[in-house]
One Martini backbone bead per residue (centre of mass of N, CA, C, O) as a GRO file, in nm:
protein
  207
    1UNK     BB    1  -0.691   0.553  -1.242
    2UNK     BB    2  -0.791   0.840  -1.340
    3UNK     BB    3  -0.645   1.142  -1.366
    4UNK     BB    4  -0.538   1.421  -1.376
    5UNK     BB    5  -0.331   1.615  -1.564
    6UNK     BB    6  -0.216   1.750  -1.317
    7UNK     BB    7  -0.067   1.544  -1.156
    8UNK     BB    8   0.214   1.452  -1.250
    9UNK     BB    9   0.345   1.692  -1.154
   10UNK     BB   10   0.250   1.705  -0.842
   11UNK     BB   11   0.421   1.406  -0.813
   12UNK     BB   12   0.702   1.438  -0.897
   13UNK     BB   13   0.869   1.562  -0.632
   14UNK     BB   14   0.825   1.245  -0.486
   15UNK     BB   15   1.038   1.066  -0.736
   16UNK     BB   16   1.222   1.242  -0.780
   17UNK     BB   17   1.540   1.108  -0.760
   18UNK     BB   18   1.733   0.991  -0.574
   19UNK     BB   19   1.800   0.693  -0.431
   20UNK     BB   20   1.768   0.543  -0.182
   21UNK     BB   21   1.917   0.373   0.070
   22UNK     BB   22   1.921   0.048   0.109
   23UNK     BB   23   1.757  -0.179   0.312
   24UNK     BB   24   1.772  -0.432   0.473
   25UNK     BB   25   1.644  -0.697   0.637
   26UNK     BB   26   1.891  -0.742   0.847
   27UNK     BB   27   1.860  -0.478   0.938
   28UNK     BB   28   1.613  -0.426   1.050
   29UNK     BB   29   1.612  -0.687   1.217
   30UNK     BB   30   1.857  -0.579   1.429
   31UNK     BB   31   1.684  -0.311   1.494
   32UNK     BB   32   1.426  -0.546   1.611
   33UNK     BB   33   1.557  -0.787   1.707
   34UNK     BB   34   1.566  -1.043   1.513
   35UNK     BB   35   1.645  -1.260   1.241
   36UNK     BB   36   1.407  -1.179   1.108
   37UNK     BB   37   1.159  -1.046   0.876
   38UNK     BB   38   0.844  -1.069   0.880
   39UNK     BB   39   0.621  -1.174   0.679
   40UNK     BB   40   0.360  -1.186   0.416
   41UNK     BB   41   0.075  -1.352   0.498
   42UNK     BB   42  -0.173  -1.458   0.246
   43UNK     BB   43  -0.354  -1.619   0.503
   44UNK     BB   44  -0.390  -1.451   0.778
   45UNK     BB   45  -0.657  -1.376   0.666
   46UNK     BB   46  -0.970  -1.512   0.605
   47UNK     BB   47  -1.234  -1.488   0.435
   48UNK     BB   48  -1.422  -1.604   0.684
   49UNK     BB   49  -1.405  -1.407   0.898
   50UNK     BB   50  -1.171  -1.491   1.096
   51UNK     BB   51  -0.914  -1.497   1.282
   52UNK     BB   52  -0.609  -1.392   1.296
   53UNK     BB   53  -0.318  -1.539   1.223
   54UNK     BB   54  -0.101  -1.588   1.487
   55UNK     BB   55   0.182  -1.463   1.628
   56UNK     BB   56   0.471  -1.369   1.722
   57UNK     BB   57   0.598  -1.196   1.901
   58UNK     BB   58   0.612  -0.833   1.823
   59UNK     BB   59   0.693  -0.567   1.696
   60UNK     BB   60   0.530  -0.220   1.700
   61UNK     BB   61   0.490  -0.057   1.406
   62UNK     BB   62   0.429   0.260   1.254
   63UNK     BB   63   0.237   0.422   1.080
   64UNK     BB   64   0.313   0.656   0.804
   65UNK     BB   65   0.080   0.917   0.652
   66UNK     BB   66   0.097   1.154   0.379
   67UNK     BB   67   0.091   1.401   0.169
   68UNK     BB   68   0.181   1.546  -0.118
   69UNK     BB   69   0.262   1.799   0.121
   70UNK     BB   70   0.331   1.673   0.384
   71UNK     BB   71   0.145   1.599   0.534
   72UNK     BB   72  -0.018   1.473   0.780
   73UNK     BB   73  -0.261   1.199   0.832
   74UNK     BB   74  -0.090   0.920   0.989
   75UNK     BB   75  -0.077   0.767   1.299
   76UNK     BB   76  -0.004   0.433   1.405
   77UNK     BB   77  -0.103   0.106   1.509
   78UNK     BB   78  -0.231  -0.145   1.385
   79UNK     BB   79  -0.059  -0.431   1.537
   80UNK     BB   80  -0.006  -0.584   1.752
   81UNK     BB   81   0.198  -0.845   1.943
   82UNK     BB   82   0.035  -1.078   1.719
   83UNK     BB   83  -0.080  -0.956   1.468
   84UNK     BB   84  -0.349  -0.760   1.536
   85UNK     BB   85  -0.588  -0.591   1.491
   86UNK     BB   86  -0.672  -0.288   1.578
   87UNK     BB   87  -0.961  -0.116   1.550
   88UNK     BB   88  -0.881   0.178   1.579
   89UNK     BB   89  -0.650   0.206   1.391
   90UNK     BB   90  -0.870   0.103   1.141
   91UNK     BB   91  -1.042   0.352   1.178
   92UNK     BB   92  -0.872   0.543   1.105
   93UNK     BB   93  -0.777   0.470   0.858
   94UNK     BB   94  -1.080   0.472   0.691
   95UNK     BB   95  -1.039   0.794   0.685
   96UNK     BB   96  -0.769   0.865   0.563
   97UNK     BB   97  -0.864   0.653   0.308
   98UNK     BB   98  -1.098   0.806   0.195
   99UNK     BB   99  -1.309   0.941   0.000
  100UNK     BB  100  -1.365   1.225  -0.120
  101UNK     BB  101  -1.694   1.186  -0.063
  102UNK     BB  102  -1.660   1.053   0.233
  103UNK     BB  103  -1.626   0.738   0.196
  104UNK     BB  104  -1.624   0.463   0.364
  105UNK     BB  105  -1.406   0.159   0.406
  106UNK     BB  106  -1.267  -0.105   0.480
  107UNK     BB  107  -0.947  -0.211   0.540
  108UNK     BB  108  -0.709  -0.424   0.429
  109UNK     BB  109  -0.483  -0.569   0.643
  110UNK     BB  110  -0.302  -0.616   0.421
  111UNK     BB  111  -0.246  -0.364   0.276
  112UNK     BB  112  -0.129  -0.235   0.541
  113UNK     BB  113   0.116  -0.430   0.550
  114UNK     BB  114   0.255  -0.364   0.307
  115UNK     BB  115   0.272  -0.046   0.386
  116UNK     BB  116   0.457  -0.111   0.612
  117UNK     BB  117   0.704  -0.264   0.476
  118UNK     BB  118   0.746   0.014   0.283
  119UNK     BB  119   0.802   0.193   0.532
  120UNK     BB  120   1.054   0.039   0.673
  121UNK     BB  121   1.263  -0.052   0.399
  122UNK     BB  122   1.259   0.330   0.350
  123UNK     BB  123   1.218   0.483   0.596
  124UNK     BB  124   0.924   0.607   0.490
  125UNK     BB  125   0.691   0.791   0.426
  126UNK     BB  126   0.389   0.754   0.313
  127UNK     BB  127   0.208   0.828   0.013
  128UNK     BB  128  -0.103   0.951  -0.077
  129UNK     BB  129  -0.292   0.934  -0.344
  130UNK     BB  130  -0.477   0.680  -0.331
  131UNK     BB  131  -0.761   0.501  -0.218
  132UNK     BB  132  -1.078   0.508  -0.194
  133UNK     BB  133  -1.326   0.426  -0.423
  134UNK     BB  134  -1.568   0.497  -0.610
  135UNK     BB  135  -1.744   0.469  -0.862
  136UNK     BB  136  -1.621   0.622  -1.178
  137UNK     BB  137  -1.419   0.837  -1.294
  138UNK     BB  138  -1.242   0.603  -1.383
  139UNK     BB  139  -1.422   0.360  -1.168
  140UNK     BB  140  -1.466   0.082  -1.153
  141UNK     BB  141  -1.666  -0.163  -0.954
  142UNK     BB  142  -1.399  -0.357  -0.954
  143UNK     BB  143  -1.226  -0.233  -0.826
  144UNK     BB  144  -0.997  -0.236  -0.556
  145UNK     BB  145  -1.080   0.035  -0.433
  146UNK     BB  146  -1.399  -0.011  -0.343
  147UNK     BB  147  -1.269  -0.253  -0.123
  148UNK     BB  148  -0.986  -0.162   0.044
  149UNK     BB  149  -0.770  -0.328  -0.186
  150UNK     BB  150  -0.637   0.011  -0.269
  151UNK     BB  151  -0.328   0.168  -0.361
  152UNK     BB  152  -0.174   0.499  -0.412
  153UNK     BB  153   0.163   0.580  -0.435
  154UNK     BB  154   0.456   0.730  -0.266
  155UNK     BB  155   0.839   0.761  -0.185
  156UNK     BB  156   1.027   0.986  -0.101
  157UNK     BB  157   1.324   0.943  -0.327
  158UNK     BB  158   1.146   0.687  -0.443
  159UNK     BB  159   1.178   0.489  -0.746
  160UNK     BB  160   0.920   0.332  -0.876
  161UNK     BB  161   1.110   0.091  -0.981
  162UNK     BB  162   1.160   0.032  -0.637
  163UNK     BB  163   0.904  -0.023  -0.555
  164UNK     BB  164   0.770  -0.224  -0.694
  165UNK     BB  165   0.958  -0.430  -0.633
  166UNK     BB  166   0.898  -0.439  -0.353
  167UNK     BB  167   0.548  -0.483  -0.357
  168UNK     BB  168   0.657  -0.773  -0.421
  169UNK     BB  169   0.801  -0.849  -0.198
  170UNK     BB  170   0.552  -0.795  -0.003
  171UNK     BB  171   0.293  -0.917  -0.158
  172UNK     BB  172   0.171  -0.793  -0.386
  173UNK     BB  173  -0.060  -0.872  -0.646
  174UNK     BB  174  -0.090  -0.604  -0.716
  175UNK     BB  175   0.067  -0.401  -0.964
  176UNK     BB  176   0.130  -0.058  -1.083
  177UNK     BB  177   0.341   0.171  -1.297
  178UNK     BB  178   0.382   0.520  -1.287
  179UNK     BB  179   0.541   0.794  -1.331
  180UNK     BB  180   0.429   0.911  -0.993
  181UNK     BB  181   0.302   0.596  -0.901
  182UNK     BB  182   0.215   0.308  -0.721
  183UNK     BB  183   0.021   0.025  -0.727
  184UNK     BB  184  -0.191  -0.153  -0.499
  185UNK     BB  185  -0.257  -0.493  -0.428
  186UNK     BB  186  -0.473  -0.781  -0.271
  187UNK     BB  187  -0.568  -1.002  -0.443
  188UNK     BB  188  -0.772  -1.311  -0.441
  189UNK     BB  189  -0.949  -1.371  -0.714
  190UNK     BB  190  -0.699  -1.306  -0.868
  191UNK     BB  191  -0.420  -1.335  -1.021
  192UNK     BB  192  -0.113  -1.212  -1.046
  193UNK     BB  193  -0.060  -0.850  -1.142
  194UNK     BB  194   0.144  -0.648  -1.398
  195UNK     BB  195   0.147  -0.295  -1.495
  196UNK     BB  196   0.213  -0.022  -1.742
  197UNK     BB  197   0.099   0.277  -1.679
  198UNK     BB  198   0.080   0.551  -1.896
  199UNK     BB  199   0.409   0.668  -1.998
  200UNK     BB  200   0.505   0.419  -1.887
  201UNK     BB  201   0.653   0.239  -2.131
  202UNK     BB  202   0.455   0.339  -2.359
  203UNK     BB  203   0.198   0.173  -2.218
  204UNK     BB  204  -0.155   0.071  -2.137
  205UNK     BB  205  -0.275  -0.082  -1.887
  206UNK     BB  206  -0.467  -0.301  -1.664
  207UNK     BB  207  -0.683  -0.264  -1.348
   0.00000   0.00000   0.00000
C-alpha cells in the first residue's frame, strides 16, 4: 500500500481533529429499532459460492462513500431485507471501488459489511483512499487490494486509532494503521493481522 509522498499531507484534514462522539451500538439499535444491532457473520457468504446464509428481516441501511475532497462516489443500499447481496448495487460497488487504471473486480461482501457497519457506528460517510488495484508500483500480487478484499479508509472527524479498534469490533480480519488512513480486508485465508505502518508508531508492519 505504497502510496505518493504527497498523500499524507492531502490525507491528514480527513482524520486530524477531535474525535466524534460515539454513539453506542444500543444508541443505533434503538433507532433502527432492532434489540441489538446484528454483527457480521463471518461464515454468511460460503467460500463454494452458495448463496449467502438468510438473516431475519433487517433494516436495509445505505453505504455512502465520498473521495477525499468530499465529493460523493457511492450511495446504495447493498443489502436487501434479508441480509441477499442486491446485484445492481454490487455492480455499482465494483465501479466506484475500481482501480485507477479503470479495471473492476467484484468486491467481496464481507468487507462491504465491514464498511457499512462503520459508517453507521460514527454516523458518517466512509472516505475511501483507495479500493481494488492492480499488481505494481507497491502492490504485491498477494495484496487483498488485487482480490476485492480490502480498502484504505478514512471517516472525517474520526482519528485512526478510533477507527481501527472500530474495524476490529466489526469484524475486519487485516486491519493496518497509518498516518492518516486505517486498511481494512476481510482475508480468510491466513489468521487475524493487525499491524502499524509509515510513521504511525514509528515502525513499518507486513501488509
Amino acid at each position: 500500500m505504497k502510496l505518493a509522498l504527497a498523500l499524507p499531507m492531502l490525507l491528514a484534514p480527513v482524520v486530524v481533529g477531535a474525535t466524534v462522539a460515539r454513539t453506542s451500538q444500543a444508541d443505533v439499535a434503538a433507532r433502527m429499532g432492532l434489540s441489538a444491532v446484528p454483527e457480521v457473520h463471518p461464515e454468511r457468504f460460503p467460500r463454494s459460492g452458495a448463496r449467502p446464509v438468510p438473516m431475519p428481516e433487517l433494516p436495509t441501511p445505505r453505504l455512502v462513500v465520498q473521495g477525499l475532497d468530499g465529493r460523493p462516489i457511492l450511495d446504495v443500499m447493498p443489502f436487501d431485507a434479508h441480509g441477499q447481496p442486491r446485484a445492481e448495487a454490487f455492480d455499482a460497488i465494483s465501479e466506484a471501488f475500481r482501480a485507477r487504471s479503470g479495471e473492476e473486480t467484484p468486491i467481496d461482501p464481507r468487507l462491504v459489511e465491514v464498511l457499512l457497519t462503520l459508517s453507521q457506528r460514527f454516523e458518517r460517510p466512509i472516505a475511501l483512499v483507495s479500493a481494488h488495484r492492480i499488481p505494481g508500483r507497491g502492490t504485491k500480487k498477494t495484496s487483498y487490494h488485487t482480490k476485492g478484499m480490502a480498502a484504505d479508509i478514512a471517516i472525517r472527524g474520526v482519528k485512526v486509532h478510533d477507527l481501527r479498534e472500530a474495524a476490529v469490533e466489526a469484524g475486519a480480519t487485516g486491519v493496518g494503521v497509518y498516518p492518516s488512513f486505517v486498511h481494512i480486508d476481510v482475508r480468510r485465508d491466513r489468521p487475524s493481522y493487525r499491524w502499524v505502518g509509515g510513521s504511525y508508531g514509528g515502525w513499518r508492519g507486513r501488509r
